[in-house]
PDB file of C-alpha atoms in Angstrom:
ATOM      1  CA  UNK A   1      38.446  23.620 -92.002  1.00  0.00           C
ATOM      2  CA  UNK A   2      36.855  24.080 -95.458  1.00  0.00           C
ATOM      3  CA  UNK A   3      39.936  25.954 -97.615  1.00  0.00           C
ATOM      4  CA  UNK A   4      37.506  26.354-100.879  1.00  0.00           C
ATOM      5  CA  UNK A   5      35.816  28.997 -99.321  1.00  0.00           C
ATOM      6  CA  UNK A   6      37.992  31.914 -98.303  1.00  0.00           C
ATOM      7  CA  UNK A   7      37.248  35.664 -98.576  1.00  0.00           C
ATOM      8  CA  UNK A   8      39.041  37.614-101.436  1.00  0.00           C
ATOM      9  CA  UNK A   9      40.006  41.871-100.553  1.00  0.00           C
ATOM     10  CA  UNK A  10      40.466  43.774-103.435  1.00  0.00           C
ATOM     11  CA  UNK A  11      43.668  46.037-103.374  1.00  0.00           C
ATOM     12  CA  UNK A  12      44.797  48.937-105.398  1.00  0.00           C
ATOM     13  CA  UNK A  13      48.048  48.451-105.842  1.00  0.00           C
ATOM     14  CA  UNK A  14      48.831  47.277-102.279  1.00  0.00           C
ATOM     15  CA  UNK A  15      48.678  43.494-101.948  1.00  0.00           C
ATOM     16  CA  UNK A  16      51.649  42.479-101.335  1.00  0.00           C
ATOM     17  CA  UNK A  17      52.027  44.927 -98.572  1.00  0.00           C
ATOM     18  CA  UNK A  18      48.816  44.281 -96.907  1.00  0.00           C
ATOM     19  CA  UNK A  19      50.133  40.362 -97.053  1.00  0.00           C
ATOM     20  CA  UNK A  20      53.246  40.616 -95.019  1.00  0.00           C
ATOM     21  CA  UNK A  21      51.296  43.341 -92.710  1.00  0.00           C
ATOM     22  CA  UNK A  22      48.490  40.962 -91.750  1.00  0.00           C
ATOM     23  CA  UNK A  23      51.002  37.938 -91.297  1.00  0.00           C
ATOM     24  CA  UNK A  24      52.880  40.067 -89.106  1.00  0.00           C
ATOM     25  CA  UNK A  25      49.821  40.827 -86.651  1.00  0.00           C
ATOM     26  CA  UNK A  26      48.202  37.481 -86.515  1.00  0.00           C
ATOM     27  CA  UNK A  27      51.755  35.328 -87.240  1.00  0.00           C
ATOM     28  CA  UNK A  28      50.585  34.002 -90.671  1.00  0.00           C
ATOM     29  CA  UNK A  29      52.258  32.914 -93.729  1.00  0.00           C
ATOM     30  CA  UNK A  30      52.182  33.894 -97.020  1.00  0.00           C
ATOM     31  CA  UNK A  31      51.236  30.911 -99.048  1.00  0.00           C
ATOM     32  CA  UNK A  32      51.120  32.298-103.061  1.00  0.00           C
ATOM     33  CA  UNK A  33      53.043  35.582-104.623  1.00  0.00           C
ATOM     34  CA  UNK A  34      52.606  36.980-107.735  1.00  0.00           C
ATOM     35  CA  UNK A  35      52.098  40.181-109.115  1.00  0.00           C
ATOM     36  CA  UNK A  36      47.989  40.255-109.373  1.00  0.00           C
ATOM     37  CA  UNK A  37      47.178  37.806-106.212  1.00  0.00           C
ATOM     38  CA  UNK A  38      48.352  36.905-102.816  1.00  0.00           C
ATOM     39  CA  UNK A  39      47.300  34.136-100.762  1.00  0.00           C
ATOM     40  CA  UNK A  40      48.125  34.170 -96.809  1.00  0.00           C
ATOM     41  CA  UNK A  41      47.227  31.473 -93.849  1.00  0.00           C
ATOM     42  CA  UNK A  42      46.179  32.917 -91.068  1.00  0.00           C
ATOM     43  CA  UNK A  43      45.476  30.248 -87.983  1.00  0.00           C
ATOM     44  CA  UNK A  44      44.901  27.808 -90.776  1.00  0.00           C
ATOM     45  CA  UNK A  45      42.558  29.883 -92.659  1.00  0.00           C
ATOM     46  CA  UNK A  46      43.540  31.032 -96.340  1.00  0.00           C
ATOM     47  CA  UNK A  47      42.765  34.569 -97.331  1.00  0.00           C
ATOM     48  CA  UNK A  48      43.353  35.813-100.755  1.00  0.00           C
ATOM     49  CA  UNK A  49      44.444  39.509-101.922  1.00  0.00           C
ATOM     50  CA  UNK A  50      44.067  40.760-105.386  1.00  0.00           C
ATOM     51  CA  UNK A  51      45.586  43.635-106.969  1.00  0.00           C
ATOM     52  CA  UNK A  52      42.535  45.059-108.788  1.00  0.00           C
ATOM     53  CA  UNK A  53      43.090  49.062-109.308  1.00  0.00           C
ATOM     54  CA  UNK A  54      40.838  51.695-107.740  1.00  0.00           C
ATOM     55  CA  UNK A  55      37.700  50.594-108.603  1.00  0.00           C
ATOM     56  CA  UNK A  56      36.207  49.500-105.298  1.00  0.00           C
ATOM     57  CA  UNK A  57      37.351  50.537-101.280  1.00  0.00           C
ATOM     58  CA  UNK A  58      36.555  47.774 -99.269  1.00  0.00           C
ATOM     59  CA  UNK A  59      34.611  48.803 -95.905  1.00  0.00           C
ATOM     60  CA  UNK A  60      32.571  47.906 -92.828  1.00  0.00           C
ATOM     61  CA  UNK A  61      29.634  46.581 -94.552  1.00  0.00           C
ATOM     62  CA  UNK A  62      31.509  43.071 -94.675  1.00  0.00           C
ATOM     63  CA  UNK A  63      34.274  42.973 -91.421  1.00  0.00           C
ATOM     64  CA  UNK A  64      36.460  40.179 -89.874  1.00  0.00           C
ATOM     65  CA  UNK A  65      35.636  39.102 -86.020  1.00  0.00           C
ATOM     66  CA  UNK A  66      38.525  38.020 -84.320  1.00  0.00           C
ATOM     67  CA  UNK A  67      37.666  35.776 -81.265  1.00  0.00           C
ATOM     68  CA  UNK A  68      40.352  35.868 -79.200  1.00  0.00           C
ATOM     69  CA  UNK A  69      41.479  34.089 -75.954  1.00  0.00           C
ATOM     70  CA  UNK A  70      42.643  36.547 -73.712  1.00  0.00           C
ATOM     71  CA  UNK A  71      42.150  40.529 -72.913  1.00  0.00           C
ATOM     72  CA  UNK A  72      45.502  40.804 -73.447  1.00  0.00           C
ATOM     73  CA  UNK A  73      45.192  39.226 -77.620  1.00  0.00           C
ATOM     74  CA  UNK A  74      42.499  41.541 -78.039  1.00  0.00           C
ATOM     75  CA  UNK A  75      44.948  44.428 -76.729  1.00  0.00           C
ATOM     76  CA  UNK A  76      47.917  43.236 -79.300  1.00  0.00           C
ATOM     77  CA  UNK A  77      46.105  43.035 -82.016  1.00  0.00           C
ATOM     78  CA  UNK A  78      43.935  46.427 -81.686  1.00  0.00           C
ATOM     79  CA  UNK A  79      47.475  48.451 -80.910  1.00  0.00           C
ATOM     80  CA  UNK A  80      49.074  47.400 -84.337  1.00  0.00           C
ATOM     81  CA  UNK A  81      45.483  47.198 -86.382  1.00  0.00           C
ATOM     82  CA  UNK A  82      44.949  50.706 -85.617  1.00  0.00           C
ATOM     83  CA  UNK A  83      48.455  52.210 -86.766  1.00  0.00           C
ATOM     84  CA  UNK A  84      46.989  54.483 -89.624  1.00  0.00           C
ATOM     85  CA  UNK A  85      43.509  53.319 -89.166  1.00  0.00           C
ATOM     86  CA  UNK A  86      40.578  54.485 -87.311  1.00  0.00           C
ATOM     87  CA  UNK A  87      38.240  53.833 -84.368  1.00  0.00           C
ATOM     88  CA  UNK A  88      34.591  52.978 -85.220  1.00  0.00           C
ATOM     89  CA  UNK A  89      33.941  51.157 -81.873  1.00  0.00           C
ATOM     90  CA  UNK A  90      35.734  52.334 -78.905  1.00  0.00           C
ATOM     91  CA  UNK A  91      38.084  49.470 -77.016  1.00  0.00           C
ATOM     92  CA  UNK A  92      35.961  49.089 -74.051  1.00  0.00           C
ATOM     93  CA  UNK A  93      33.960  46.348 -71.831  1.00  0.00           C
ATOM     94  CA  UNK A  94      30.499  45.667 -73.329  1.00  0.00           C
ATOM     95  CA  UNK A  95      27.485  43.696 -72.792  1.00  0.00           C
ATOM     96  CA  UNK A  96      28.393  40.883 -75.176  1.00  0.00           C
ATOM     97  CA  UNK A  97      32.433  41.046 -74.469  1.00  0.00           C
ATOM     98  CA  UNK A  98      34.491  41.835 -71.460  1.00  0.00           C
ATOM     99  CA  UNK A  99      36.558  43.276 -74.545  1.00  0.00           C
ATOM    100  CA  UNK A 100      35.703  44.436 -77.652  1.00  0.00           C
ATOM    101  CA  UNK A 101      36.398  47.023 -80.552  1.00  0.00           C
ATOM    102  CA  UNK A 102      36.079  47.393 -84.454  1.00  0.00           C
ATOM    103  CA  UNK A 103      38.560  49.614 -86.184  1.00  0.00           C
ATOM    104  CA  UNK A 104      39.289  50.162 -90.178  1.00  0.00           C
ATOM    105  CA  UNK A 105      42.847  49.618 -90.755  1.00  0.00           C
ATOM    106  CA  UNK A 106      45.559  51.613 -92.876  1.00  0.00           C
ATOM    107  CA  UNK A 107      44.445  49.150 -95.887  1.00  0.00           C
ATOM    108  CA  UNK A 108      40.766  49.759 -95.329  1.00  0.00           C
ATOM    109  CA  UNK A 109      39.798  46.651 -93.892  1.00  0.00           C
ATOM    110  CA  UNK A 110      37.220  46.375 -91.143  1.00  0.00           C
ATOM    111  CA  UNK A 111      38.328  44.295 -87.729  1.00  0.00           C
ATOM    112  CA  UNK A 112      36.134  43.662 -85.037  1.00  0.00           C
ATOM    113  CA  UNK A 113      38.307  42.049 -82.149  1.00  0.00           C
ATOM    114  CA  UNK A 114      36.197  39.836 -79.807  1.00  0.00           C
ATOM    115  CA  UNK A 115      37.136  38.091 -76.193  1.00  0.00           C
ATOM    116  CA  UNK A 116      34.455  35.683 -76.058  1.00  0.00           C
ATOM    117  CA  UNK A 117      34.110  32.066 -77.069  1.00  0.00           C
ATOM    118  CA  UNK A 118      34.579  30.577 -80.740  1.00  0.00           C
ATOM    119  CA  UNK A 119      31.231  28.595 -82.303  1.00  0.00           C
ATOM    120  CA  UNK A 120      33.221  26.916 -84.269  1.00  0.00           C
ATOM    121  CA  UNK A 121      37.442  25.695 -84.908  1.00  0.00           C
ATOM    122  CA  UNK A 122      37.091  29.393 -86.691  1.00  0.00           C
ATOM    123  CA  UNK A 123      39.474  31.791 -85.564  1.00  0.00           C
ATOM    124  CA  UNK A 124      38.289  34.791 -87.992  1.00  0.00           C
ATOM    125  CA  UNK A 125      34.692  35.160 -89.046  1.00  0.00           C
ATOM    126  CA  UNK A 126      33.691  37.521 -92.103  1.00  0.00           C
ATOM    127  CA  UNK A 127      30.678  39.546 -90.580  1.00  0.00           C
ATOM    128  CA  UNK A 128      27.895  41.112 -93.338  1.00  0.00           C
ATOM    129  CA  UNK A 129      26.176  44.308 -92.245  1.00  0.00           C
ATOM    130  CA  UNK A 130      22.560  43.964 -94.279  1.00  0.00           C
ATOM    131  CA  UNK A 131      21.507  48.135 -94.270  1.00  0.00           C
ATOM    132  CA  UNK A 132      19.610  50.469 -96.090  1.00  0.00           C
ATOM    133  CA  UNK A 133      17.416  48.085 -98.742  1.00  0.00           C
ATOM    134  CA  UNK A 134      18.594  44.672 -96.917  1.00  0.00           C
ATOM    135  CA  UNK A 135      17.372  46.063 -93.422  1.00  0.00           C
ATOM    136  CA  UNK A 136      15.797  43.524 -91.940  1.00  0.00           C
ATOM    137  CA  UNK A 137      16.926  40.962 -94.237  1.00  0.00           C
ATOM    138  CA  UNK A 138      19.601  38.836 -92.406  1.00  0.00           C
ATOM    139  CA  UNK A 139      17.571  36.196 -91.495  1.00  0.00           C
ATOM    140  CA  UNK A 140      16.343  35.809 -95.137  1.00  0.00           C
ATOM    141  CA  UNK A 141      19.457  36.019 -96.608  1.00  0.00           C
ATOM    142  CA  UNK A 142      21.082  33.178 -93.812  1.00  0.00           C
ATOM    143  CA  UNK A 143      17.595  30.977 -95.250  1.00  0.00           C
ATOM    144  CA  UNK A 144      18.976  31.768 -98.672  1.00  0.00           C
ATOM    145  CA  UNK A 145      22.674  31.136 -98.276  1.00  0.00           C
ATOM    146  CA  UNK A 146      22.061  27.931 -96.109  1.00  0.00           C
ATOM    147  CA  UNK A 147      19.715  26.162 -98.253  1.00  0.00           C
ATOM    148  CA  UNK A 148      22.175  26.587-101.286  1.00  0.00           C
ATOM    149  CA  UNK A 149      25.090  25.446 -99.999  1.00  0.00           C
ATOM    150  CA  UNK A 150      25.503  21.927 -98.354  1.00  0.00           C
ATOM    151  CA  UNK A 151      26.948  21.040 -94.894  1.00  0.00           C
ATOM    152  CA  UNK A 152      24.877  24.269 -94.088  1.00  0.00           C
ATOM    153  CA  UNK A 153      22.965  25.181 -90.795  1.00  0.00           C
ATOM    154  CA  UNK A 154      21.866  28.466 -88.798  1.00  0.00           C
ATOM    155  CA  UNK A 155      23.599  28.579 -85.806  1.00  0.00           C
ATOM    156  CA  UNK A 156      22.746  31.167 -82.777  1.00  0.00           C
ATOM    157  CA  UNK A 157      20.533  34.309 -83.382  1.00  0.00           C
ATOM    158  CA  UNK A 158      19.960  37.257 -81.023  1.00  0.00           C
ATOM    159  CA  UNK A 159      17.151  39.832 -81.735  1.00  0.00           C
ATOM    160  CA  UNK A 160      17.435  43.935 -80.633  1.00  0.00           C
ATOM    161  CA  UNK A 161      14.870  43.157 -78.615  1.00  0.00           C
ATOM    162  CA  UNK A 162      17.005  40.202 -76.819  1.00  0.00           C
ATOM    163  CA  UNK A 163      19.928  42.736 -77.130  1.00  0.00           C
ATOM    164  CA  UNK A 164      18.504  45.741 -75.450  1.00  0.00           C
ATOM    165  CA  UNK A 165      19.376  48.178 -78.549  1.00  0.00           C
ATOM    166  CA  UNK A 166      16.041  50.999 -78.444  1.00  0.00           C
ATOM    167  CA  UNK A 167      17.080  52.518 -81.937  1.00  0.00           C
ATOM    168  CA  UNK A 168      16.472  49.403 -83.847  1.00  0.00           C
ATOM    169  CA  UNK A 169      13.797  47.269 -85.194  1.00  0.00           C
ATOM    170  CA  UNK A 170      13.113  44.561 -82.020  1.00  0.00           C
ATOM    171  CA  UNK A 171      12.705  41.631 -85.029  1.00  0.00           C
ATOM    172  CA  UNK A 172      15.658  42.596 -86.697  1.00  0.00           C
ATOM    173  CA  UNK A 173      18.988  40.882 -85.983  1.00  0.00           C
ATOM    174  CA  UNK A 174      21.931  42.143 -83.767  1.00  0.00           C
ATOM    175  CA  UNK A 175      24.205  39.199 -83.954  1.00  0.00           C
ATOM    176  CA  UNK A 176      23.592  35.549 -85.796  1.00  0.00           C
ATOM    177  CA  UNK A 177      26.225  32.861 -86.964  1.00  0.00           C
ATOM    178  CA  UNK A 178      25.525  30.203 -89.936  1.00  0.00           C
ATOM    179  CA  UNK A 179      27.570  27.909 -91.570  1.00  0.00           C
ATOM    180  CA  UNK A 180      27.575  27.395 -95.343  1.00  0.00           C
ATOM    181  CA  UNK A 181      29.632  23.685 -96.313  1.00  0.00           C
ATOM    182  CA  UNK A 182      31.641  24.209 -93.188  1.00  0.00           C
ATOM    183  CA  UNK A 183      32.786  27.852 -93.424  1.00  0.00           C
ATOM    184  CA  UNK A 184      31.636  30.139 -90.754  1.00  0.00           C
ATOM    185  CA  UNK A 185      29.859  33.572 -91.068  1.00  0.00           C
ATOM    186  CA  UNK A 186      28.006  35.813 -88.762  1.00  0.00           C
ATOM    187  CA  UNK A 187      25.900  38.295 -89.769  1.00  0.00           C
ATOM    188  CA  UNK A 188      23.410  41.421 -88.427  1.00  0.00           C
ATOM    189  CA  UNK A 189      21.221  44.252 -89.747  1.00  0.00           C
ATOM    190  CA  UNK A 190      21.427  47.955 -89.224  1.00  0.00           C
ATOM    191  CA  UNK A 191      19.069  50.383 -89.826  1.00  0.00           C
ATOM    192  CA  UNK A 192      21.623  53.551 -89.691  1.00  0.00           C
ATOM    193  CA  UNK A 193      21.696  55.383 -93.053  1.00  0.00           C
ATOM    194  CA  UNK A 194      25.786  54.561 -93.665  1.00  0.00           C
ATOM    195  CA  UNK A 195      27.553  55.550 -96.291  1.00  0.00           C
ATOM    196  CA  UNK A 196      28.437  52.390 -97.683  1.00  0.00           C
ATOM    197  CA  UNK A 197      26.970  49.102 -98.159  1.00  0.00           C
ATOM    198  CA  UNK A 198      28.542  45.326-100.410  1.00  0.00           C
ATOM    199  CA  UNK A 199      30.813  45.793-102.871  1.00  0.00           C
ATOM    200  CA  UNK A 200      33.319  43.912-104.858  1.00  0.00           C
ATOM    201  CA  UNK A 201      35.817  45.603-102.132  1.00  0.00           C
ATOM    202  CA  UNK A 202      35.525  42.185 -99.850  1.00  0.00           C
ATOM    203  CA  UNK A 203      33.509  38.891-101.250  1.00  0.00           C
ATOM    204  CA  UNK A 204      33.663  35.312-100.839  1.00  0.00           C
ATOM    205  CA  UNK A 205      35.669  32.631-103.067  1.00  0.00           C
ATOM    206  CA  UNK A 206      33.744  29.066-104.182  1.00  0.00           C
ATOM    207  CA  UNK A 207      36.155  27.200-105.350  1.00  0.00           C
ATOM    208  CA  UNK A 208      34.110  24.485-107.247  1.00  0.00           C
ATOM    209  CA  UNK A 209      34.657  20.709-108.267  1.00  0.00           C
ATOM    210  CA  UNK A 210      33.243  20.868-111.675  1.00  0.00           C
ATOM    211  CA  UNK A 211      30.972  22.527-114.187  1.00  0.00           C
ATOM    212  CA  UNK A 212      27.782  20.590-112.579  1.00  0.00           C
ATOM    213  CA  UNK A 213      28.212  22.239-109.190  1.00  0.00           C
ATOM    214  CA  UNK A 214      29.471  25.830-110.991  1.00  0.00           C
ATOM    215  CA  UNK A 215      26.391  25.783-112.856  1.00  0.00           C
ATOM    216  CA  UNK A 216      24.772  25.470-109.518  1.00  0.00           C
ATOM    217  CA  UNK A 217      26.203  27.791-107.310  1.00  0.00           C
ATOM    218  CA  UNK A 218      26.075  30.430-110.307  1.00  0.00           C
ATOM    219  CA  UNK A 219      22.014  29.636-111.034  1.00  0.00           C
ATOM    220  CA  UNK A 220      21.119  29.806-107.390  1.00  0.00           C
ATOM    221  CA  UNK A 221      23.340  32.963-106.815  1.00  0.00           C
ATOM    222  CA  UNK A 222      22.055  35.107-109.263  1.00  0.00           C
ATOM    223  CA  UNK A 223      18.133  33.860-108.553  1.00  0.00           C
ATOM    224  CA  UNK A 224      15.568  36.446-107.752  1.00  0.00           C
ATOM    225  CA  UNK A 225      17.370  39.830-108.690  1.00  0.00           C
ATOM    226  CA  UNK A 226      20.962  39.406-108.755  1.00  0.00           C
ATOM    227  CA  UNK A 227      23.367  39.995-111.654  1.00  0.00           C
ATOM    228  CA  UNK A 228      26.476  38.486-113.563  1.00  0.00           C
ATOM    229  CA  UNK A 229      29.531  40.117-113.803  1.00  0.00           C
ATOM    230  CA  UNK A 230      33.224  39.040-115.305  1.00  0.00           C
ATOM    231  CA  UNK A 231      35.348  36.289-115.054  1.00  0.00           C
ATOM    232  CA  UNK A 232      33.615  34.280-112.454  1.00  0.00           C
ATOM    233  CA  UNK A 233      32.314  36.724-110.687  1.00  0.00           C
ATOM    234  CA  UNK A 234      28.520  37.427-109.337  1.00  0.00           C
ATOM    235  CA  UNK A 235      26.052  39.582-107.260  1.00  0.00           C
ATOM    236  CA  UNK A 236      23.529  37.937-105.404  1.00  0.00           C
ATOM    237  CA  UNK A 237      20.289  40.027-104.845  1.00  0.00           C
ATOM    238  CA  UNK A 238      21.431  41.325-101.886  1.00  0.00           C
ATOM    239  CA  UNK A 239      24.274  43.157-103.668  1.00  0.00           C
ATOM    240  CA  UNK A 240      26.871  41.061-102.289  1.00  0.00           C
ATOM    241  CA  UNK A 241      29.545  39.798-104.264  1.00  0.00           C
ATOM    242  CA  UNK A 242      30.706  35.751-105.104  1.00  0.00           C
ATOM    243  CA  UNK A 243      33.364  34.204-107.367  1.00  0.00           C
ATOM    244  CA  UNK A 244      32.692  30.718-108.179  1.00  0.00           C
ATOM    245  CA  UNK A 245      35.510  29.448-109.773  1.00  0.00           C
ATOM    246  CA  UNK A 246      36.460  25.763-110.907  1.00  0.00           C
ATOM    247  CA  UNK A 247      39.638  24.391-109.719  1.00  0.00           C
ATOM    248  CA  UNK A 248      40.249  22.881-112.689  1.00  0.00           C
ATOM    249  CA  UNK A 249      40.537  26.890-113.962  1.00  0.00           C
ATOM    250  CA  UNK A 250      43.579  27.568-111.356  1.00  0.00           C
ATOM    251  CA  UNK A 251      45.073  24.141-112.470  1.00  0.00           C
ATOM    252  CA  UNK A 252      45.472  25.452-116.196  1.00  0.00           C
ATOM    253  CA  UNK A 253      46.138  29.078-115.173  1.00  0.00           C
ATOM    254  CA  UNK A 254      49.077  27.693-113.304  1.00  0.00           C
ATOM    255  CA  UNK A 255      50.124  24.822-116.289  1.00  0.00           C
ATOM    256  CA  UNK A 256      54.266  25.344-116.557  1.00  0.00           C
ATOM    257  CA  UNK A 257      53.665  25.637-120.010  1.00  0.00           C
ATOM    258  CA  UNK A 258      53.163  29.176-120.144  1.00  0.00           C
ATOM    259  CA  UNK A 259      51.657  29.683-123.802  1.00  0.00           C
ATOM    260  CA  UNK A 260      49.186  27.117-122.834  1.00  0.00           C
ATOM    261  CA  UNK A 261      48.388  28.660-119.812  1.00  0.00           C
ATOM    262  CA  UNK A 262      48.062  32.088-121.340  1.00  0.00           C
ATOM    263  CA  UNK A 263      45.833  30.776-123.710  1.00  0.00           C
ATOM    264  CA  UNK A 264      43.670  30.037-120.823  1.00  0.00           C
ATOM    265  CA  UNK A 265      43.609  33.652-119.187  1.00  0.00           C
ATOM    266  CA  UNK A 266      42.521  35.091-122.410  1.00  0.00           C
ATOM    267  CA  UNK A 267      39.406  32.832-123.314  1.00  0.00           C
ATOM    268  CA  UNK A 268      38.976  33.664-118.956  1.00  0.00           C
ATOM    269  CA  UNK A 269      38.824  37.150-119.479  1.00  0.00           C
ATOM    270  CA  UNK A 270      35.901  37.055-121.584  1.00  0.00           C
ATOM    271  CA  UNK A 271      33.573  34.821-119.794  1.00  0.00           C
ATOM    272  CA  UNK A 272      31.079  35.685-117.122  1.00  0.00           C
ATOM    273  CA  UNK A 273      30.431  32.373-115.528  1.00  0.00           C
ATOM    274  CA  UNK A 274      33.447  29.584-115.985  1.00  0.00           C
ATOM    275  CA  UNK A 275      33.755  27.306-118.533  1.00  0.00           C
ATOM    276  CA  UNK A 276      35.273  24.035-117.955  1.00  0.00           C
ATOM    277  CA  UNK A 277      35.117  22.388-121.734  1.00  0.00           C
ATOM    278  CA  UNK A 278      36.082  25.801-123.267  1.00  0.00           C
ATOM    279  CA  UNK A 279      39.189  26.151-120.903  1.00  0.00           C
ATOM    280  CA  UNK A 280      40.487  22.938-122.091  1.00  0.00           C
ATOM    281  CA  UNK A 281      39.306  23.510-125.398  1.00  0.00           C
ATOM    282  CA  UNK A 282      41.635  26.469-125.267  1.00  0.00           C
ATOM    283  CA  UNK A 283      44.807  24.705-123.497  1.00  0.00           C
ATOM    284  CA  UNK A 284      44.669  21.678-126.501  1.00  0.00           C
ATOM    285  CA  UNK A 285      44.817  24.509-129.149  1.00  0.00           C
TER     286      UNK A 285
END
């Protein structure tokens, strides 16, 4: 399973909390602890939490499908997920699951809990919601994302009109998986008017080789309307929000020599996309 792509939720404040409580429900571990970011495994899949402040909520427009096994997994998970949280799909038997609901947790993030069959060794599948301006624009964006990335394919797509759904465009796309280098991803579009849509609340962590393939990923990203923002971090023209970041950047971050390394966070801070030479620069200073 490819571990240099993982999702990233930002927390206000909350992190460490929302750790233990998700290793609890799914029996993970938590695999990095300190005071800004938290990394957990869950079924072999890494998951990182940062404590960014207020700024963003996270919510359903990007949500995690859990494919479980049995009725009975669905039923354990749902019963402690929705402590605090709230129903948006009701538990119940539907055409595409003998068992199925979505739910927002107490932390704000969005499960949908599946009994079906797995398209992949992936046990929990970020899900984007393309809406209001993206309507319509799944299958475009899965073109996009697939041709950028290698290892990358479109996997299974099913249409309204395949899906039976009369208040939606027949074209557009109720379910579809795709795989970018090895990482699995479903997506759909919606043409209800909710009140949210991407933001930096949940996106997706490239953790990149070198400066070549940065330089890449950050060109291609950003191509035909989307925007640079701080420390690694991007929106793609769909609104939805990347951070490519080198490893070589969490190798000096982490450096026991802690001036050094602090000299590293501070030329960080200022950048927009990552670079390598002036990292180093700033470590042999």
């Amino acid at each position: 399973m490819n571990n240099d792509i993982f999702p990233c939720l930002w927390c206000d404040g909350n992190a460490k909390q929302s750790a233990e409580f998700y290793c609890k429900v799914f029996n993970g571990r938590i695999t990095a602890d300190t005071p800004v970011v938290m990394n957990i495994d869950l079924f072999g899949q890494k998951l990182m939490l940062l404590d960014g402040g207020p700024h963003f909520e996270k919510n359903p427009s990007v949500s995690f499908m859990v494919i479980c096994e049995t009725e009975d997994e669905v039923q354990r998970y749902w019963d402690q997920l929705l402590v605090g949280g709230k129903e948006l799909m009701a538990l119940d038997s539907y055409p595409w699951s003998k068992k199925f609901g979505w739910l927002d947790d107490q932390y704000g993030v969005s499960w949908q809990l599946f009994f079906g069959e797995k398209t992949s060794d992936q046990k929990i599948v970020p899900t984007l919601m393309f809406m209001h301006q993206n309507n319509g624009k799944a299958m475009e964006a899965m073109e996009f994302y697939t041709q950028t990335f290698p290892n990358s394919k479109i996997g299974n797509i099913l249409k309204y009109k395949d899906g039976g759904e009369p208040n939606e465009n027949p074209e557009n796309i109720q379910h579809a998986n795709f795989m970018i280098d090895g990482y699995d991803i479903y997506c759909m579009d919606s043409s209800y008017d909710h009140k949210f849509d991407f933001n930096e609340g949940v996106s997706m962590v490239i953790m990149t080789d070198d400066q070549k393939q940065t330089d890449f990923l950050w060109n291609t990203l950003i191509s035909g309307g989307g925007r640079e923002s701080m420390c690694g971090w991007l929106k793609d023209k769909y609104g939805f929000s990347w951070q490519i970041v080198p490893k070589r950047l969490i190798q000096l971050m982490n450096d026991s020599n802690q001036e050094k390394a602090q000299k590293v966070v501070q030329v960080m801070m200022k950048m927009q996309k990552i670079i390598i030479q002036e990292l180093e620069e700033a470590y042999n200073s």
